[in-house]
Every structure is written in C-alpha cells, then in structure tokens.
C-alpha cells in the first residue's frame, strides 16, 4: 500500500480533487491510501438534490462549504474533528459494494487502538454501541475505484444537526427520534491514556496501525509534485469549485411554498431543472396592481441560488404586484 500525505490542506474542494486525480492518474500497482481533514463542509452524494439535503440559511450564514462528490450515498457533515479516508485501487469486479472488505483495515486499526466495539452494521455504516461514527461510499470508473468514508473523531455534533436537513421518515424508519441519538464520536471510546489526542494525532495513529509500523518514516509514501498540484487545481476549478457541479447537477424538483402575510396569502410553485427555474406560478388572495405573470417571467431562467434570486427580486417593484411586502419576506418565501 502507498500513502499520499496531505497534512495541511483543509479545503474540501481541493481534497476531493486530490482523490479524483489519484483515481484517474496514479499508477495502481498497489492500493493507495489518502487521509484528509476538511474545514466545515457538507459533502453531497453524487445523485442527491443539494437544496433538499442542507439547511441552506444556516449553511450560508456560517460559510459552510457545500461540495458534491463523485460517489453515491447520502450527505455528510465534515469539520476539523472529522478524519476522512480513501482507499484507491483497481476495480477487480468483486470489491465494489463490499463495504465489509474495504472498511476492515479501519475497523482493525480501531480495535488495536482499544476500541473493541467498532464494527460494520447495515449497508455501509461503522458503529460503536449501535451509534454511527462513519458513513462509507464507493465509486468506480474505467476499471479503477475508490472506497472512502468519514471517521467522526471529535466532531461538533450540534453542527451536524444544524447543517443537515435530514428527512423525518429517514429517522423514524430506524425508530429513533433525532440525529443526535444516532451518531457518536470515536474519541469518547478511546482508552483514557489516548483521550487527549487531536484529530491529526488520531490520523497518525490509524496510519501506523494500517501499515503495521512504529514510525511515520517507515510508511511508504508518494509526495505530490508540482505537476500533480497543477492537475489537482484544474480538477478543483472544473468540478468542486463549480456551482453547476455542486448545485446544478441536482435532479429536477418541484417546490411549493405558501405563507399568509398582512397583505394576504401568497403561494409559489417552482419547477427547478438543472439548478435553474424552468416554470413559475404564483397564486394568492393579495391585491396587486400589475400582472403577476411579469413576476413569474422574471423568475423563469434564474438560477435557484440565493444570490441570483436576490438580484432578480431587487429589480421588482413588489409593492406594485403584491402590496406591502418586503424583498426579504418574498425571498424567504421562494427560497
């Protein structure tokens, strides 16, 4: 196995680009291991509707990165108390979806660190005492694949709850009342003499266990070159820093919102395709002077993005069409 160090990068748009670059370009004479730690971010599954998965108002307020990854599965929250791992290897035709096989090095390393209760449960979750600390996903292309996952070491669980918009039926189907009761941090289960570990120290401890060595200098590594970094930054710009990739690839969706204001009730129905509004209809019992179709036409073609919608709303005389309603209230209704 070959380890690719990436100790100081915290931008998820770069870290996911490193993983993509290694998958596409590195010789795979042996499996590659990548670890990375991200700034606060939500990593969206390849086939998910970004808007439906996140608490957008909170994410915008806190400046949390929202980035779509290559692999399927669900949305996960990362912060600097979360360690992410990725095993990159040839797709041998037998390993894809075999989460037990591909999480085994992590589970065994945790056992050696004194966390005997760590195990795979269900399709792709690692748990301790039935509480999830790791979600895992895979991606395969052109005979190559990666298996990657999260390791909640010392994450802020309140932020997990605040940033993600978990569907009520997903929680209730497991017979559980809240996200908080489903997840846990690894650090809480470490032996007492390891309780002071940082996330970086935990990464090193896991690394040494996986390679079966006593010192980092004994780990077989590949240092990224200047040429590697140029290619990585190009991938980041084309995909992970690109709104069209992170939001625009969302499946089309219909949005219906209704609220009663002092000027009457307003109901908005939007069809969003490719991240932009394709159809818009506005109903209500308000008293307006202009043709409401003018507002609908202004919304059509607009990116379903707070900044883009704000620009359109700023150009509208809302009082003319609806009565005494603020731009902030109307934005909150449609977004």
mmCIF file of C-alpha atoms in Angstrom:
data_model
loop_
_atom_site.group_PDB
_atom_site.id
_atom_site.type_symbol
_atom_site.label_atom_id
_atom_site.label_comp_id
_atom_site.label_asym_id
_atom_site.label_seq_id
_atom_site.Cartn_x
_atom_site.Cartn_y
_atom_site.Cartn_z
ATOM 1 C CA UNK A 1 0.000 0.000 0.000
ATOM 2 C CA UNK A 2 1.131 3.538 -0.814
ATOM 3 C CA UNK A 3 0.259 6.543 1.341
ATOM 4 C CA UNK A 4 -0.197 10.049 -0.123
ATOM 5 C CA UNK A 5 0.384 12.642 2.627
ATOM 6 C CA UNK A 6 -1.845 15.696 2.634
ATOM 7 C CA UNK A 7 -1.336 17.092 6.093
ATOM 8 C CA UNK A 8 -2.173 20.787 5.795
ATOM 9 C CA UNK A 9 -4.907 21.150 3.156
ATOM 10 C CA UNK A 10 -8.346 21.803 4.670
ATOM 11 C CA UNK A 11 -10.364 22.936 1.640
ATOM 12 C CA UNK A 12 -12.799 20.131 0.650
ATOM 13 C CA UNK A 13 -12.799 21.391 -2.949
ATOM 14 C CA UNK A 14 -9.071 20.649 -3.106
ATOM 15 C CA UNK A 15 -9.139 17.441 -1.082
ATOM 16 C CA UNK A 16 -11.815 15.873 -3.287
ATOM 17 C CA UNK A 17 -9.820 16.977 -6.332
ATOM 18 C CA UNK A 18 -6.755 15.160 -4.948
ATOM 19 C CA UNK A 19 -8.808 11.989 -4.595
ATOM 20 C CA UNK A 20 -10.163 12.372 -8.152
ATOM 21 C CA UNK A 21 -6.671 12.994 -9.528
ATOM 22 C CA UNK A 22 -5.258 9.900 -7.827
ATOM 23 C CA UNK A 23 -8.163 7.808 -9.101
ATOM 24 C CA UNK A 24 -7.707 8.981 -12.678
ATOM 25 C CA UNK A 25 -3.938 9.271 -12.983
ATOM 26 C CA UNK A 26 -1.848 7.427 -10.409
ATOM 27 C CA UNK A 27 -0.402 4.013 -11.295
ATOM 28 C CA UNK A 28 -2.255 1.429 -9.245
ATOM 29 C CA UNK A 29 0.445 -1.201 -8.833
ATOM 30 C CA UNK A 30 -0.665 -1.243 -5.207
ATOM 31 C CA UNK A 31 -3.607 0.318 -3.303
ATOM 32 C CA UNK A 32 -3.297 4.000 -2.393
ATOM 33 C CA UNK A 33 -4.377 5.429 0.959
ATOM 34 C CA UNK A 34 -5.412 9.071 1.301
ATOM 35 C CA UNK A 35 -6.415 10.833 4.523
ATOM 36 C CA UNK A 36 -7.827 14.361 4.625
ATOM 37 C CA UNK A 37 -9.388 16.751 7.132
ATOM 38 C CA UNK A 38 -11.816 19.416 5.924
ATOM 39 C CA UNK A 39 -12.993 22.798 7.098
ATOM 40 C CA UNK A 40 -16.724 22.839 7.981
ATOM 41 C CA UNK A 41 -18.448 21.474 4.900
ATOM 42 C CA UNK A 42 -21.322 19.354 3.657
ATOM 43 C CA UNK A 43 -20.365 16.714 1.128
ATOM 44 C CA UNK A 44 -23.325 15.789 -1.065
ATOM 45 C CA UNK A 45 -23.792 12.384 -2.706
ATOM 46 C CA UNK A 46 -23.489 12.258 -6.485
ATOM 47 C CA UNK A 47 -27.205 11.711 -7.113
ATOM 48 C CA UNK A 48 -28.658 13.935 -4.409
ATOM 49 C CA UNK A 49 -30.639 17.142 -4.694
ATOM 50 C CA UNK A 50 -28.343 19.589 -2.897
ATOM 51 C CA UNK A 51 -31.070 22.015 -1.809
ATOM 52 C CA UNK A 52 -33.114 19.241 -0.208
ATOM 53 C CA UNK A 53 -30.191 17.957 1.858
ATOM 54 C CA UNK A 54 -28.927 21.122 3.535
ATOM 55 C CA UNK A 55 -30.209 23.791 5.886
ATOM 56 C CA UNK A 56 -29.391 26.487 3.335
ATOM 57 C CA UNK A 57 -29.962 29.518 5.547
ATOM 58 C CA UNK A 58 -27.670 28.139 8.244
ATOM 59 C CA UNK A 59 -25.054 26.999 5.715
ATOM 60 C CA UNK A 60 -24.948 30.465 4.125
ATOM 61 C CA UNK A 61 -24.766 32.226 7.484
ATOM 62 C CA UNK A 62 -21.865 30.065 8.707
ATOM 63 C CA UNK A 63 -19.972 29.975 5.400
ATOM 64 C CA UNK A 64 -20.031 26.168 5.282
ATOM 65 C CA UNK A 65 -18.684 24.662 2.041
ATOM 66 C CA UNK A 66 -21.183 22.604 0.032
ATOM 67 C CA UNK A 67 -19.483 20.225 -2.396
ATOM 68 C CA UNK A 68 -20.794 17.310 -4.460
ATOM 69 C CA UNK A 69 -18.600 14.197 -4.522
ATOM 70 C CA UNK A 70 -18.264 11.524 -7.218
ATOM 71 C CA UNK A 71 -19.701 8.679 -5.150
ATOM 72 C CA UNK A 72 -23.324 7.987 -4.333
ATOM 73 C CA UNK A 73 -24.843 7.745 -0.880
ATOM 74 C CA UNK A 74 -26.034 10.444 1.479
ATOM 75 C CA UNK A 75 -24.917 13.876 2.602
ATOM 76 C CA UNK A 76 -22.338 14.073 5.402
ATOM 77 C CA UNK A 77 -21.046 16.928 7.540
ATOM 78 C CA UNK A 78 -17.297 17.427 7.895
ATOM 79 C CA UNK A 79 -15.368 19.613 10.298
ATOM 80 C CA UNK A 80 -11.843 19.542 11.634
ATOM 81 C CA UNK A 81 -12.836 16.928 14.190
ATOM 82 C CA UNK A 82 -13.610 14.547 11.331
ATOM 83 C CA UNK A 83 -10.990 12.391 9.603
ATOM 84 C CA UNK A 84 -11.737 11.200 6.063
ATOM 85 C CA UNK A 85 -10.080 8.207 4.443
ATOM 86 C CA UNK A 86 -9.991 6.903 0.881
ATOM 87 C CA UNK A 87 -8.646 3.621 -0.483
ATOM 88 C CA UNK A 88 -7.931 3.874 -4.237
ATOM 89 C CA UNK A 89 -7.384 0.648 -6.164
ATOM 90 C CA UNK A 90 -8.153 -1.341 -9.323
ATOM 91 C CA UNK A 91 -11.767 -2.478 -9.624
ATOM 92 C CA UNK A 92 -11.341 -6.247 -9.569
ATOM 93 C CA UNK A 93 -15.050 -6.876 -10.220
ATOM 94 C CA UNK A 94 -15.638 -8.271 -6.725
ATOM 95 C CA UNK A 95 -14.922 -5.409 -4.326
ATOM 96 C CA UNK A 96 -17.494 -2.779 -5.328
ATOM 97 C CA UNK A 97 -20.255 -2.636 -2.668
ATOM 98 C CA UNK A 98 -18.237 -4.974 -0.414
ATOM 99 C CA UNK A 99 -18.101 -2.486 2.441
ATOM 100 C CA UNK A 100 -17.046 -5.115 4.952
ATOM 101 C CA UNK A 101 -13.875 -5.916 2.995
ATOM 102 C CA UNK A 102 -12.937 -2.309 2.327
ATOM 103 C CA UNK A 103 -13.581 -0.950 5.829
ATOM 104 C CA UNK A 104 -11.792 -3.842 7.515
ATOM 105 C CA UNK A 105 -8.394 -2.059 7.722
ATOM 106 C CA UNK A 106 -10.065 0.842 9.547
ATOM 107 C CA UNK A 107 -12.023 -1.416 11.920
ATOM 108 C CA UNK A 108 -8.917 -3.462 12.742
ATOM 109 C CA UNK A 109 -6.891 -0.289 13.372
ATOM 110 C CA UNK A 110 -9.568 0.954 15.781
ATOM 111 C CA UNK A 111 -9.540 -2.379 17.595
ATOM 112 C CA UNK A 112 -5.755 -2.091 18.028
ATOM 113 C CA UNK A 113 -6.262 1.387 19.484
ATOM 114 C CA UNK A 114 -8.540 -0.095 22.131
ATOM 115 C CA UNK A 115 -11.991 0.453 20.577
ATOM 116 C CA UNK A 116 -13.206 -3.139 20.599
ATOM 117 C CA UNK A 117 -16.837 -2.292 19.838
ATOM 118 C CA UNK A 118 -16.207 -0.766 16.390
ATOM 119 C CA UNK A 119 -17.948 -2.756 13.642
ATOM 120 C CA UNK A 120 -19.735 -2.535 10.298
ATOM 121 C CA UNK A 121 -23.506 -2.559 10.629
ATOM 122 C CA UNK A 122 -26.139 -2.412 7.914
ATOM 123 C CA UNK A 123 -25.155 -1.499 4.388
ATOM 124 C CA UNK A 124 -22.302 0.964 4.901
ATOM 125 C CA UNK A 125 -22.159 2.354 8.448
ATOM 126 C CA UNK A 126 -19.458 1.827 11.048
ATOM 127 C CA UNK A 127 -20.848 1.932 14.580
ATOM 128 C CA UNK A 128 -19.923 1.694 18.229
ATOM 129 C CA UNK A 129 -22.732 0.676 20.606
ATOM 130 C CA UNK A 130 -25.134 0.992 17.657
ATOM 131 C CA UNK A 131 -24.159 4.652 17.211
ATOM 132 C CA UNK A 132 -22.775 5.667 13.828
ATOM 133 C CA UNK A 133 -19.330 7.245 13.571
ATOM 134 C CA UNK A 134 -18.612 6.540 9.908
ATOM 135 C CA UNK A 135 -20.556 6.598 6.654
ATOM 136 C CA UNK A 136 -18.965 4.974 3.596
ATOM 137 C CA UNK A 137 -19.370 5.176 -0.170
ATOM 138 C CA UNK A 138 -17.701 3.895 -3.344
ATOM 139 C CA UNK A 139 -17.123 4.981 -6.912
ATOM 140 C CA UNK A 140 -15.860 3.014 -9.915
ATOM 141 C CA UNK A 141 -14.766 4.148 -13.384
ATOM 142 C CA UNK A 142 -12.584 2.738 -16.158
ATOM 143 C CA UNK A 143 -11.512 -0.288 -14.154
ATOM 144 C CA UNK A 144 -10.481 1.792 -11.121
ATOM 145 C CA UNK A 145 -12.341 2.564 -7.916
ATOM 146 C CA UNK A 146 -12.163 4.173 -4.530
ATOM 147 C CA UNK A 147 -13.841 3.363 -1.230
ATOM 148 C CA UNK A 148 -13.995 6.319 1.100
ATOM 149 C CA UNK A 149 -15.593 7.259 4.374
ATOM 150 C CA UNK A 150 -15.779 9.566 7.346
ATOM 151 C CA UNK A 151 -14.421 8.983 10.833
ATOM 152 C CA UNK A 152 -16.133 11.217 13.362
ATOM 153 C CA UNK A 153 -13.328 11.615 15.858
ATOM 154 C CA UNK A 154 -14.222 14.799 17.716
ATOM 155 C CA UNK A 155 -16.868 16.475 15.536
ATOM 156 C CA UNK A 156 -19.283 19.127 16.770
ATOM 157 C CA UNK A 157 -22.479 17.088 16.740
ATOM 158 C CA UNK A 158 -24.606 20.214 17.195
ATOM 159 C CA UNK A 159 -23.289 21.430 13.846
ATOM 160 C CA UNK A 160 -24.138 18.104 12.217
ATOM 161 C CA UNK A 161 -27.716 18.625 13.415
ATOM 162 C CA UNK A 162 -27.828 22.291 12.394
ATOM 163 C CA UNK A 163 -26.301 21.991 8.931
ATOM 164 C CA UNK A 164 -28.048 18.910 7.532
ATOM 165 C CA UNK A 165 -31.739 18.661 6.700
ATOM 166 C CA UNK A 166 -32.470 15.026 7.492
ATOM 167 C CA UNK A 167 -35.820 13.747 6.235
ATOM 168 C CA UNK A 168 -38.132 12.848 9.081
ATOM 169 C CA UNK A 169 -39.025 9.455 7.602
ATOM 170 C CA UNK A 170 -35.333 8.516 7.397
ATOM 171 C CA UNK A 171 -35.024 8.958 11.158
ATOM 172 C CA UNK A 172 -38.383 7.424 12.050
ATOM 173 C CA UNK A 173 -37.741 4.373 9.862
ATOM 174 C CA UNK A 174 -34.944 3.489 12.257
ATOM 175 C CA UNK A 175 -37.202 4.021 15.277
ATOM 176 C CA UNK A 176 -35.047 6.871 16.515
ATOM 177 C CA UNK A 177 -36.077 10.386 17.494
ATOM 178 C CA UNK A 178 -33.128 12.506 16.417
ATOM 179 C CA UNK A 179 -29.778 12.651 14.661
ATOM 180 C CA UNK A 180 -28.055 13.231 17.984
ATOM 181 C CA UNK A 181 -29.140 9.842 19.295
ATOM 182 C CA UNK A 182 -27.788 8.091 16.167
ATOM 183 C CA UNK A 183 -24.209 9.393 15.998
ATOM 184 C CA UNK A 184 -21.154 9.429 18.218
ATOM 185 C CA UNK A 185 -17.504 10.470 18.284
ATOM 186 C CA UNK A 186 -14.692 7.921 18.337
ATOM 187 C CA UNK A 187 -12.744 9.940 20.903
ATOM 188 C CA UNK A 188 -15.313 9.124 23.595
ATOM 189 C CA UNK A 189 -14.400 5.428 23.341
ATOM 190 C CA UNK A 190 -10.601 5.674 23.369
ATOM 191 C CA UNK A 191 -8.709 4.396 26.411
ATOM 192 C CA UNK A 192 -8.030 7.078 28.994
ATOM 193 C CA UNK A 193 -4.382 7.467 28.022
ATOM 194 C CA UNK A 194 -5.417 8.426 24.457
ATOM 195 C CA UNK A 195 -8.215 10.858 25.340
ATOM 196 C CA UNK A 196 -6.055 13.939 24.727
ATOM 197 C CA UNK A 197 -5.421 13.031 21.055
ATOM 198 C CA UNK A 198 -6.027 15.654 18.381
ATOM 199 C CA UNK A 199 -7.542 14.719 15.021
ATOM 200 C CA UNK A 200 -4.059 14.944 13.475
ATOM 201 C CA UNK A 201 -2.617 12.618 16.132
ATOM 202 C CA UNK A 202 -5.502 10.213 15.580
ATOM 203 C CA UNK A 203 -4.735 10.211 11.843
ATOM 204 C CA UNK A 204 -1.133 9.275 12.563
ATOM 205 C CA UNK A 205 -2.164 6.532 14.989
ATOM 206 C CA UNK A 206 -4.535 4.988 12.429
ATOM 207 C CA UNK A 207 -1.872 5.280 9.718
ATOM 208 C CA UNK A 208 0.734 3.422 11.800
ATOM 209 C CA UNK A 209 -1.744 0.649 12.612
ATOM 210 C CA UNK A 210 -2.782 0.152 8.978
ATOM 211 C CA UNK A 211 0.848 -0.082 7.828
ATOM 212 C CA UNK A 212 1.916 -2.082 10.877
ATOM 213 C CA UNK A 213 4.912 0.164 11.641
ATOM 214 C CA UNK A 214 6.140 2.165 14.626
ATOM 215 C CA UNK A 215 7.176 5.373 12.883
ATOM 216 C CA UNK A 216 5.793 7.535 10.076
ATOM 217 C CA UNK A 217 9.195 7.395 8.360
ATOM 218 C CA UNK A 218 8.576 3.688 7.780
ATOM 219 C CA UNK A 219 5.367 4.318 5.821
ATOM 220 C CA UNK A 220 5.739 4.026 2.048
ATOM 221 C CA UNK A 221 4.660 7.387 0.635
ATOM 222 C CA UNK A 222 4.206 9.355 -2.574
ATOM 223 C CA UNK A 223 4.715 13.109 -2.286
ATOM 224 C CA UNK A 224 2.581 15.151 -4.685
ATOM 225 C CA UNK A 225 4.702 17.016 -7.241
ATOM 226 C CA UNK A 226 4.212 20.446 -8.774
ATOM 227 C CA UNK A 227 2.751 18.800 -11.874
ATOM 228 C CA UNK A 228 0.374 16.821 -9.665
ATOM 229 C CA UNK A 229 -0.805 20.024 -7.973
ATOM 230 C CA UNK A 230 -1.409 21.787 -11.282
ATOM 231 C CA UNK A 231 -3.665 18.949 -12.395
ATOM 232 C CA UNK A 232 -5.393 18.847 -8.993
ATOM 233 C CA UNK A 233 -6.172 22.568 -9.089
ATOM 234 C CA UNK A 234 -7.592 22.200 -12.594
ATOM 235 C CA UNK A 235 -9.936 19.418 -11.426
ATOM 236 C CA UNK A 236 -10.973 21.559 -8.460
ATOM 237 C CA UNK A 237 -11.887 24.504 -10.697
ATOM 238 C CA UNK A 238 -13.782 22.351 -13.208
ATOM 239 C CA UNK A 239 -15.770 20.399 -10.633
ATOM 240 C CA UNK A 240 -15.596 21.063 -6.926
ATOM 241 C CA UNK A 241 -15.469 24.876 -7.067
ATOM 242 C CA UNK A 242 -18.097 24.933 -9.821
ATOM 243 C CA UNK A 243 -21.700 25.881 -8.896
ATOM 244 C CA UNK A 244 -23.051 23.835 -11.804
ATOM 245 C CA UNK A 245 -21.441 20.687 -10.386
ATOM 246 C CA UNK A 246 -22.385 21.289 -6.746
ATOM 247 C CA UNK A 247 -25.925 22.603 -7.274
ATOM 248 C CA UNK A 248 -26.816 22.482 -10.966
ATOM 249 C CA UNK A 249 -26.441 18.706 -11.194
ATOM 250 C CA UNK A 250 -29.264 18.267 -8.711
ATOM 251 C CA UNK A 251 -32.184 16.247 -10.065
ATOM 252 C CA UNK A 252 -35.106 18.400 -11.137
ATOM 253 C CA UNK A 253 -37.555 19.149 -8.352
ATOM 254 C CA UNK A 254 -40.827 20.912 -7.676
ATOM 255 C CA UNK A 255 -41.143 23.425 -4.877
ATOM 256 C CA UNK A 256 -44.419 24.611 -3.375
ATOM 257 C CA UNK A 257 -44.388 27.291 -0.673
ATOM 258 C CA UNK A 258 -47.285 29.192 0.850
ATOM 259 C CA UNK A 259 -47.452 31.849 3.547
ATOM 260 C CA UNK A 260 -50.010 34.340 4.811
ATOM 261 C CA UNK A 261 -48.839 37.934 5.091
ATOM 262 C CA UNK A 262 -50.790 41.017 6.270
ATOM 263 C CA UNK A 263 -51.453 41.762 2.581
ATOM 264 C CA UNK A 264 -52.905 38.263 2.009
ATOM 265 C CA UNK A 265 -51.790 34.749 1.196
ATOM 266 C CA UNK A 266 -49.070 34.080 -1.417
ATOM 267 C CA UNK A 267 -48.420 30.634 -2.859
ATOM 268 C CA UNK A 268 -45.419 29.966 -5.113
ATOM 269 C CA UNK A 269 -44.852 26.861 -7.238
ATOM 270 C CA UNK A 270 -41.500 26.410 -8.979
ATOM 271 C CA UNK A 271 -40.113 23.696 -11.258
ATOM 272 C CA UNK A 272 -36.329 23.618 -10.976
ATOM 273 C CA UNK A 273 -34.342 21.802 -13.675
ATOM 274 C CA UNK A 274 -30.555 21.766 -13.881
ATOM 275 C CA UNK A 275 -30.410 24.139 -10.919
ATOM 276 C CA UNK A 276 -32.491 26.852 -12.662
ATOM 277 C CA UNK A 277 -36.169 27.779 -12.525
ATOM 278 C CA UNK A 278 -37.942 26.411 -15.605
ATOM 279 C CA UNK A 279 -41.534 27.150 -14.581
ATOM 280 C CA UNK A 280 -43.017 29.550 -12.029
ATOM 281 C CA UNK A 281 -46.598 30.095 -10.920
ATOM 282 C CA UNK A 282 -47.787 32.478 -8.207
ATOM 283 C CA UNK A 283 -51.261 32.351 -6.630
ATOM 284 C CA UNK A 284 -52.909 34.131 -3.712
ATOM 285 C CA UNK A 285 -55.616 36.421 -2.402
ATOM 286 C CA UNK A 286 -53.445 39.556 -2.310
ATOM 287 C CA UNK A 287 -54.435 42.729 -4.141
ATOM 288 C CA UNK A 288 -51.897 43.670 -6.783
ATOM 289 C CA UNK A 289 -51.871 46.297 -9.499
ATOM 290 C CA UNK A 290 -49.705 44.623 -12.114
ATOM 291 C CA UNK A 291 -49.887 41.310 -13.954
ATOM 292 C CA UNK A 292 -48.395 38.636 -11.703
ATOM 293 C CA UNK A 293 -47.130 36.917 -14.854
ATOM 294 C CA UNK A 294 -44.488 39.651 -15.022
ATOM 295 C CA UNK A 295 -43.021 38.358 -11.754
ATOM 296 C CA UNK A 296 -43.253 34.749 -12.924
ATOM 297 C CA UNK A 297 -41.455 35.594 -16.154
ATOM 298 C CA UNK A 298 -38.651 37.324 -14.258
ATOM 299 C CA UNK A 299 -38.103 34.225 -12.126
ATOM 300 C CA UNK A 300 -38.005 31.800 -15.071
ATOM 301 C CA UNK A 301 -34.424 31.116 -16.148
ATOM 302 C CA UNK A 302 -32.962 32.281 -12.830
ATOM 303 C CA UNK A 303 -30.519 30.019 -11.027
ATOM 304 C CA UNK A 304 -32.071 28.595 -7.848
ATOM 305 C CA UNK A 305 -29.420 30.291 -5.770
ATOM 306 C CA UNK A 306 -29.856 32.918 -3.063
ATOM 307 C CA UNK A 307 -27.600 35.487 -4.732
ATOM 308 C CA UNK A 308 -29.196 35.068 -8.178
ATOM 309 C CA UNK A 309 -32.723 35.259 -6.780
ATOM 310 C CA UNK A 310 -31.846 38.331 -4.738
ATOM 311 C CA UNK A 311 -30.644 40.096 -7.889
ATOM 312 C CA UNK A 312 -33.963 39.394 -9.639
ATOM 313 C CA UNK A 313 -36.071 40.424 -6.647
ATOM 314 C CA UNK A 314 -34.129 43.669 -6.290
ATOM 315 C CA UNK A 315 -35.334 44.629 -9.772
ATOM 316 C CA UNK A 316 -39.011 44.005 -8.967
ATOM 317 C CA UNK A 317 -41.458 46.511 -7.524
ATOM 318 C CA UNK A 318 -43.043 44.043 -5.130
ATOM 319 C CA UNK A 319 -45.418 46.634 -3.677
ATOM 320 C CA UNK A 320 -46.873 47.112 -7.160
ATOM 321 C CA UNK A 321 -47.589 43.418 -7.605
ATOM 322 C CA UNK A 322 -48.425 42.281 -4.073
ATOM 323 C CA UNK A 323 -48.880 45.219 -1.712
ATOM 324 C CA UNK A 324 -46.752 45.985 1.315
ATOM 325 C CA UNK A 325 -44.313 43.044 1.377
ATOM 326 C CA UNK A 326 -40.543 43.308 1.831
ATOM 327 C CA UNK A 327 -37.981 41.846 -0.515
ATOM 328 C CA UNK A 328 -36.609 39.809 2.383
ATOM 329 C CA UNK A 329 -40.025 38.245 3.062
ATOM 330 C CA UNK A 330 -40.552 37.353 -0.585
ATOM 331 C CA UNK A 331 -37.074 35.816 -0.859
ATOM 332 C CA UNK A 332 -37.699 33.767 2.286
ATOM 333 C CA UNK A 333 -40.925 32.504 0.715
ATOM 334 C CA UNK A 334 -39.372 31.253 -2.530
ATOM 335 C CA UNK A 335 -36.004 30.168 -1.139
#
